[in-house]
């Protein structure tokens, strides 16, 4: 390696030819770098990562905490309270406390938010792309962050390029460089160009750049610069800033904050104006104090922090269930999803393809064998006449290719050669296991060939690939062109094509029969189609295979014209079994009011067979194909979309139309996708879901969530988590606001009952709202799912947070809270003012304070479930709640019995009897909520 570590960033690589570049970077186009060299260069150049300066600065996060309207109101309360205290020469204890709590709340919010952002950034790093490189002469997959200058990396459609580099070779490579140049049109790349050193960035056709995307084609390049040394790093154009938009829930909560602040201002106005009228101006100061307490009491100070904590926590929980959240709002939206549009291959099925049936014009072969192990037999079924012995792989493994061609099954051998050469995957044997690197569909074909001794390596040396028309979901086919010169073939080039059976058949005008070919007749075509349908109806994924001799090498854009007049070789049917867990996930969706829709590029009969095995559709149900979609206007599609559960042979652009039609029908749609062209549909969907394993980087970038295991069941698990999060948020809103309403009513009632003075000082209210409400609320955020969470219909995004009885619950519990505390307050006041009472006359206030706190503890335990009685729940299923309740009770007792704390919080010592009375009264809250549950249960059973 060049001793000058800046070489890689300063050289105009595009003005050098490939050999020179390789020489300078001391690498090898075939063998790549050695592991030791990679280690060395990693040390020299650092990891291939961009510094994400797009994140919000720490200061912005901190300042944002104080723009919250509720905190602003608290600050005003603190100022007024300070003025009142200073006027009477009292130490402004309440004001200082409120200020400190405002600051504490702000800092807590800051810590949690920046932690959430960091966690999100870490999660994003988890989804960082994996790249294919050659190292030590072997093709390996490594994290993109591990790339170093000199690495030889492979490109294919959908890959987001992870470093800058000089192309070594390419085939029809088109790259979108808009992130770098702003130019939306795809750029054609060419490896063999040598450009002038003046060439501007946008015209460097022999280079590829970090952050750009491969639209079509394939290629191989040598990395010239990484990390911040790349063009992208240098101009810092595309920085993966963390999403910081507020979630719909956060928006709803800030609206809630506005309502509460407005409400409290109205209440304060009523108390001050009404009170002055009835009690006179002399009481103004007392009334102001009551008002301040009301203002402090109504604000749920702990709510924002608890919400942030819950959302951040849920992303961690989801990642444990293999769902990676890329955008925080997705957590809530997931809970509201009512339609999941899923790909078939790999998501609903295992994507472990095994060829089971091969159909050539003369024979149908049943192929035996398991997984990717290249051992199996071809059991034949003659179609016309004649017989064929099955030949085991062992006998042919070492047979020379010429022997293969002379084989008694020339049609089969020719088809296998096509399958193996029109193929980009690699069969590997490592750690006693056979596996496939690349597309499983192609992997199955390599294994098929290997079972008959048709191995890719010797074949591709014999017929080297010189050009190709790559696969895309739109084309549904691919072709490779191999050189045959001097190899005794009938033409200098031969093209092998495979793809959707109908498309290949449509383009075939002859078919292979024995050693020769015959014109494709109508009858032959019909018989092939019949066979195709039969295989598809059995759930097999069927590909058509063909070949064509070529006299000249076509240009990359001549695919349409070249892929005509093909010679039909046969059909290959592979089994891609449904995922075992997908069936139960589909039925769970049904219970949860979520419709599953299959959208696949595969044949409609294959799709239908799998859909019916999974319970998504019933045999005979309506299927719409891409062709049908083409005929329908968007309006017509909207009218039908609710009735269709299987869309087959669709192209990615149809996915966008389907999502739009469903959304028009008011559905909240989750949509999966993996290809480059799925990105618009993923963006359009309410939840765009990319595949972690097979997904392209582009699709991941466009998604809200990534499935780390590509599994449909994971989507359902994520939906469940989303619902649990929303249920927990509703639960602690119920909990916190219920008590706030109780506090406000109690405070307002005291002067009306003529008790004189405010029962709760602002400091005590803050204590309740932050500590005695906050700690259990945090514990409620980790409450496990209620058993019926997936048996409820989804929450519509338009549904208010107070729907399904939450608003009335808050009001009801608030009133009960108030009734219990007011009753206690009445008793306690009379008790402490009774003749002969020895203790502190103001102890009644502390009794009110203590019983409000203790009642909230009962409330916290009871609110865990809205149906099940607390006795029916496992108390240890949420140990955090038990810990939070115990800790809160201890803290509350410390406030009453430890002198310095008593002085600070303005509480009074309580006798054991007084404390027991408080416990008794506050237990009533728990009893009430449990009775309510019993009543509802009884009422429902009766109904
Ligand atoms: P899904 O959309 O459910 O993931 P799919 O894999 O069938 O299913 P596409 O990848 O769009 O969807 O493929 C469309 C069709 O193209 C397939 O049904 C198959 O006929 C054909 N096909 C798939 N992979 C290849 C390939 N590697 N080479 C040639 N043809 C292919």
mmCIF file of N, CA, C and O and ligand atoms in Angstrom, residues 342-347 353 422 439 441-442 445 471-478 498-502 541-544 598-603 649-650 652 655 674, ligand 1:
data_model
loop_
_atom_site.group_PDB
_atom_site.id
_atom_site.type_symbol
_atom_site.label_atom_id
_atom_site.label_comp_id
_atom_site.label_asym_id
_atom_site.label_seq_id
_atom_site.Cartn_x
_atom_site.Cartn_y
_atom_site.Cartn_z
ATOM 1 N N UNK A 342 -48.441 -8.151 1.800
ATOM 2 C CA UNK A 342 -47.159 -8.835 1.939
ATOM 3 C C UNK A 342 -46.725 -9.490 0.632
ATOM 4 O O UNK A 342 -47.548 -10.031 -0.101
ATOM 5 N N UNK A 343 -45.427 -9.446 0.383
ATOM 6 C CA UNK A 343 -44.858 -10.238 -0.705
ATOM 7 C C UNK A 343 -45.055 -11.703 -0.350
ATOM 8 O O UNK A 343 -45.234 -12.030 0.818
ATOM 9 N N UNK A 344 -44.959 -12.539 -1.341
ATOM 10 C CA UNK A 344 -45.066 -13.969 -1.045
ATOM 11 C C UNK A 344 -43.684 -14.560 -0.755
ATOM 12 O O UNK A 344 -43.414 -15.028 0.340
ATOM 13 N N UNK A 345 -42.822 -14.460 -1.791
ATOM 14 C CA UNK A 345 -41.572 -15.204 -1.742
ATOM 15 C C UNK A 345 -40.652 -14.692 -0.635
ATOM 16 O O UNK A 345 -40.265 -13.534 -0.637
ATOM 17 N N UNK A 346 -40.369 -15.555 0.292
ATOM 18 C CA UNK A 346 -39.423 -15.197 1.339
ATOM 19 C C UNK A 346 -40.076 -14.610 2.575
ATOM 20 O O UNK A 346 -39.523 -14.679 3.657
ATOM 21 N N UNK A 347 -41.257 -14.010 2.416
ATOM 22 C CA UNK A 347 -41.907 -13.391 3.565
ATOM 23 C C UNK A 347 -42.968 -14.349 4.103
ATOM 24 O O UNK A 347 -42.990 -14.689 5.284
ATOM 25 N N UNK A 353 -35.705 -22.658 -1.843
ATOM 26 C CA UNK A 353 -36.293 -23.309 -3.005
ATOM 27 C C UNK A 353 -35.621 -24.648 -3.284
ATOM 28 O O UNK A 353 -34.395 -24.752 -3.221
ATOM 29 N N UNK A 422 -27.268 -19.204 -16.697
ATOM 30 C CA UNK A 422 -28.094 -17.985 -16.586
ATOM 31 C C UNK A 422 -28.330 -17.792 -15.084
ATOM 32 O O UNK A 422 -29.444 -17.898 -14.592
ATOM 33 N N UNK A 439 -29.451 -15.261 -4.898
ATOM 34 C CA UNK A 439 -30.892 -15.449 -4.971
ATOM 35 C C UNK A 439 -31.260 -16.938 -4.802
ATOM 36 O O UNK A 439 -30.763 -17.790 -5.544
ATOM 37 N N UNK A 441 -33.841 -18.575 -5.666
ATOM 38 C CA UNK A 441 -34.420 -19.174 -6.882
ATOM 39 C C UNK A 441 -33.277 -19.699 -7.751
ATOM 40 O O UNK A 441 -33.329 -20.812 -8.275
ATOM 41 N N UNK A 442 -32.253 -18.885 -7.897
ATOM 42 C CA UNK A 442 -31.119 -19.288 -8.721
ATOM 43 C C UNK A 442 -30.312 -20.372 -8.029
ATOM 44 O O UNK A 442 -29.782 -21.278 -8.669
ATOM 45 N N UNK A 445 -31.517 -23.678 -8.820
ATOM 46 C CA UNK A 445 -31.157 -24.137 -10.165
ATOM 47 C C UNK A 445 -29.716 -24.648 -10.207
ATOM 48 O O UNK A 445 -29.406 -25.615 -10.887
ATOM 49 N N UNK A 471 -31.917 -9.481 -14.516
ATOM 50 C CA UNK A 471 -33.298 -9.702 -14.052
ATOM 51 C C UNK A 471 -33.850 -8.435 -13.425
ATOM 52 O O UNK A 471 -33.142 -7.681 -12.769
ATOM 53 N N UNK A 472 -35.127 -8.199 -13.660
ATOM 54 C CA UNK A 472 -35.817 -7.177 -12.869
ATOM 55 C C UNK A 472 -37.249 -7.649 -12.703
ATOM 56 O O UNK A 472 -37.737 -8.442 -13.514
ATOM 57 N N UNK A 473 -37.903 -7.144 -11.661
ATOM 58 C CA UNK A 473 -39.272 -7.581 -11.401
ATOM 59 C C UNK A 473 -40.201 -7.141 -12.532
ATOM 60 O O UNK A 473 -41.241 -7.753 -12.738
ATOM 61 N N UNK A 474 -39.835 -6.075 -13.236
ATOM 62 C CA UNK A 474 -40.670 -5.636 -14.365
ATOM 63 C C UNK A 474 -40.513 -6.599 -15.530
ATOM 64 O O UNK A 474 -41.473 -7.017 -16.139
ATOM 65 N N UNK A 475 -39.247 -6.949 -15.836
ATOM 66 C CA UNK A 475 -39.003 -7.814 -16.998
ATOM 67 C C UNK A 475 -39.379 -9.266 -16.710
ATOM 68 O O UNK A 475 -39.748 -10.014 -17.578
ATOM 69 N N UNK A 476 -39.273 -9.639 -15.474
ATOM 70 C CA UNK A 476 -39.555 -11.001 -15.007
ATOM 71 C C UNK A 476 -38.739 -12.056 -15.766
ATOM 72 O O UNK A 476 -39.194 -13.173 -15.993
ATOM 73 N N UNK A 477 -37.575 -11.703 -16.212
ATOM 74 C CA UNK A 477 -36.714 -12.659 -16.913
ATOM 75 C C UNK A 477 -35.284 -12.143 -16.875
ATOM 76 O O UNK A 477 -35.067 -10.965 -16.566
ATOM 77 N N UNK A 478 -34.354 -13.022 -17.193
ATOM 78 C CA UNK A 478 -32.986 -12.561 -17.374
ATOM 79 C C UNK A 478 -32.297 -13.422 -18.428
ATOM 80 O O UNK A 478 -32.720 -14.558 -18.697
ATOM 81 N N UNK A 498 -34.014 -17.251 -18.791
ATOM 82 C CA UNK A 498 -34.984 -17.892 -17.894
ATOM 83 C C UNK A 498 -35.870 -16.819 -17.285
ATOM 84 O O UNK A 498 -35.475 -15.633 -17.224
ATOM 85 N N UNK A 499 -37.061 -17.197 -16.861
ATOM 86 C CA UNK A 499 -37.961 -16.210 -16.258
ATOM 87 C C UNK A 499 -39.357 -16.763 -16.142
ATOM 88 O O UNK A 499 -39.557 -17.988 -16.199
ATOM 89 N N UNK A 500 -40.313 -15.868 -15.989
ATOM 90 C CA UNK A 500 -41.704 -16.275 -15.870
ATOM 91 C C UNK A 500 -42.058 -17.140 -17.080
ATOM 92 O O UNK A 500 -41.788 -16.759 -18.226
ATOM 93 N N UNK A 501 -42.660 -18.315 -16.825
ATOM 94 C CA UNK A 501 -42.869 -19.293 -17.894
ATOM 95 C C UNK A 501 -43.667 -18.709 -19.060
ATOM 96 O O UNK A 501 -43.325 -18.918 -20.226
ATOM 97 N N UNK A 502 -44.717 -17.947 -18.750
ATOM 98 C CA UNK A 502 -45.557 -17.409 -19.836
ATOM 99 C C UNK A 502 -44.747 -16.484 -20.731
ATOM 100 O O UNK A 502 -44.867 -16.512 -21.949
ATOM 101 N N UNK A 541 -43.285 -22.887 -7.778
ATOM 102 C CA UNK A 541 -42.860 -21.663 -8.459
ATOM 103 C C UNK A 541 -42.224 -22.146 -9.757
ATOM 104 O O UNK A 541 -41.244 -22.892 -9.726
ATOM 105 N N UNK A 542 -42.765 -21.713 -10.875
ATOM 106 C CA UNK A 542 -42.338 -22.294 -12.146
ATOM 107 C C UNK A 542 -41.585 -21.269 -12.983
ATOM 108 O O UNK A 542 -42.033 -20.140 -13.164
ATOM 109 N N UNK A 543 -40.448 -21.680 -13.497
ATOM 110 C CA UNK A 543 -39.689 -20.828 -14.407
ATOM 111 C C UNK A 543 -39.633 -21.491 -15.776
ATOM 112 O O UNK A 543 -39.577 -22.714 -15.878
ATOM 113 N N UNK A 544 -39.642 -20.678 -16.814
ATOM 114 C CA UNK A 544 -39.446 -21.177 -18.162
ATOM 115 C C UNK A 544 -37.981 -20.961 -18.531
ATOM 116 O O UNK A 544 -37.363 -19.978 -18.109
ATOM 117 N N UNK A 598 -51.942 -10.702 -0.315
ATOM 118 C CA UNK A 598 -50.676 -11.166 -0.897
ATOM 119 C C UNK A 598 -50.440 -10.438 -2.218
ATOM 120 O O UNK A 598 -51.320 -10.390 -3.067
ATOM 121 N N UNK A 599 -49.274 -9.858 -2.345
ATOM 122 C CA UNK A 599 -48.932 -9.193 -3.606
ATOM 123 C C UNK A 599 -47.648 -9.834 -4.103
ATOM 124 O O UNK A 599 -46.615 -9.736 -3.451
ATOM 125 N N UNK A 600 -47.715 -10.512 -5.232
ATOM 126 C CA UNK A 600 -46.539 -11.259 -5.667
ATOM 127 C C UNK A 600 -46.295 -11.120 -7.160
ATOM 128 O O UNK A 600 -47.210 -10.857 -7.924
ATOM 129 N N UNK A 601 -45.038 -11.313 -7.518
ATOM 130 C CA UNK A 601 -44.682 -11.306 -8.934
ATOM 131 C C UNK A 601 -44.924 -12.684 -9.540
ATOM 132 O O UNK A 601 -44.780 -12.879 -10.742
ATOM 133 N N UNK A 602 -45.283 -13.654 -8.712
ATOM 134 C CA UNK A 602 -45.394 -15.032 -9.178
ATOM 135 C C UNK A 602 -46.725 -15.296 -9.897
ATOM 136 O O UNK A 602 -47.633 -14.476 -9.893
ATOM 137 N N UNK A 603 -46.818 -16.481 -10.485
ATOM 138 C CA UNK A 603 -48.009 -16.928 -11.218
ATOM 139 C C UNK A 603 -49.236 -16.938 -10.308
ATOM 140 O O UNK A 603 -49.117 -17.268 -9.132
ATOM 141 N N UNK A 649 -48.497 -11.772 -10.404
ATOM 142 C CA UNK A 649 -47.779 -11.259 -11.570
ATOM 143 C C UNK A 649 -47.779 -9.740 -11.625
ATOM 144 O O UNK A 649 -47.958 -9.139 -12.677
ATOM 145 N N UNK A 650 -47.640 -9.123 -10.468
ATOM 146 C CA UNK A 650 -47.645 -7.656 -10.450
ATOM 147 C C UNK A 650 -46.218 -7.130 -10.612
ATOM 148 O O UNK A 650 -45.244 -7.814 -10.288
ATOM 149 N N UNK A 652 -43.635 -3.759 -9.696
ATOM 150 C CA UNK A 652 -43.564 -2.847 -8.547
ATOM 151 C C UNK A 652 -44.461 -1.611 -8.670
ATOM 152 O O UNK A 652 -44.999 -1.140 -7.677
ATOM 153 N N UNK A 655 -47.792 -1.975 -7.168
ATOM 154 C CA UNK A 655 -47.870 -1.945 -5.705
ATOM 155 C C UNK A 655 -48.288 -0.565 -5.236
ATOM 156 O O UNK A 655 -49.081 -0.414 -4.313
ATOM 157 N N UNK A 674 -38.899 -5.265 -1.410
ATOM 158 C CA UNK A 674 -37.467 -5.508 -1.329
ATOM 159 C C UNK A 674 -36.672 -4.867 -2.450
ATOM 160 O O UNK A 674 -35.507 -4.560 -2.291
HETATM 161 P P1 LIG B 1 -42.721 -11.831 -4.498
HETATM 162 O O1 LIG B 1 -43.141 -10.628 -5.261
HETATM 163 O O2 LIG B 1 -43.779 -12.464 -3.715
HETATM 164 O O3 LIG B 1 -41.446 -11.682 -3.735
HETATM 165 P P2 LIG B 1 -41.514 -13.099 -6.793
HETATM 166 O O4 LIG B 1 -40.138 -13.465 -6.363
HETATM 167 O O5 LIG B 1 -42.233 -14.072 -7.662
HETATM 168 O O6 LIG B 1 -42.473 -12.931 -5.606
HETATM 169 P P3 LIG B 1 -40.327 -11.152 -8.439
HETATM 170 O O7 LIG B 1 -39.009 -11.239 -7.790
HETATM 171 O O8 LIG B 1 -40.844 -9.876 -8.919
HETATM 172 O O9 LIG B 1 -41.434 -11.718 -7.518
HETATM 173 O O10 LIG B 1 -40.274 -12.178 -9.657
HETATM 174 C C1 LIG B 1 -41.262 -12.198 -10.640
HETATM 175 C C2 LIG B 1 -41.128 -13.427 -11.478
HETATM 176 O O11 LIG B 1 -39.890 -13.388 -12.194
HETATM 177 C C3 LIG B 1 -41.081 -14.724 -10.699
HETATM 178 O O12 LIG B 1 -42.347 -15.221 -10.425
HETATM 179 C C4 LIG B 1 -40.319 -15.646 -11.619
HETATM 180 O O13 LIG B 1 -41.179 -16.173 -12.615
HETATM 181 C C5 LIG B 1 -39.352 -14.697 -12.286
HETATM 182 N N1 LIG B 1 -38.057 -14.716 -11.613
HETATM 183 C C6 LIG B 1 -37.803 -14.564 -10.308
HETATM 184 N N2 LIG B 1 -36.495 -14.620 -10.060
HETATM 185 C C7 LIG B 1 -35.893 -14.797 -11.229
HETATM 186 C C8 LIG B 1 -34.542 -14.917 -11.663
HETATM 187 N N3 LIG B 1 -33.535 -14.861 -10.806
HETATM 188 N N4 LIG B 1 -34.296 -15.115 -12.968
HETATM 189 C C9 LIG B 1 -35.302 -15.173 -13.856
HETATM 190 N N5 LIG B 1 -36.573 -15.054 -13.524
HETATM 191 C C10 LIG B 1 -36.896 -14.875 -12.242
#
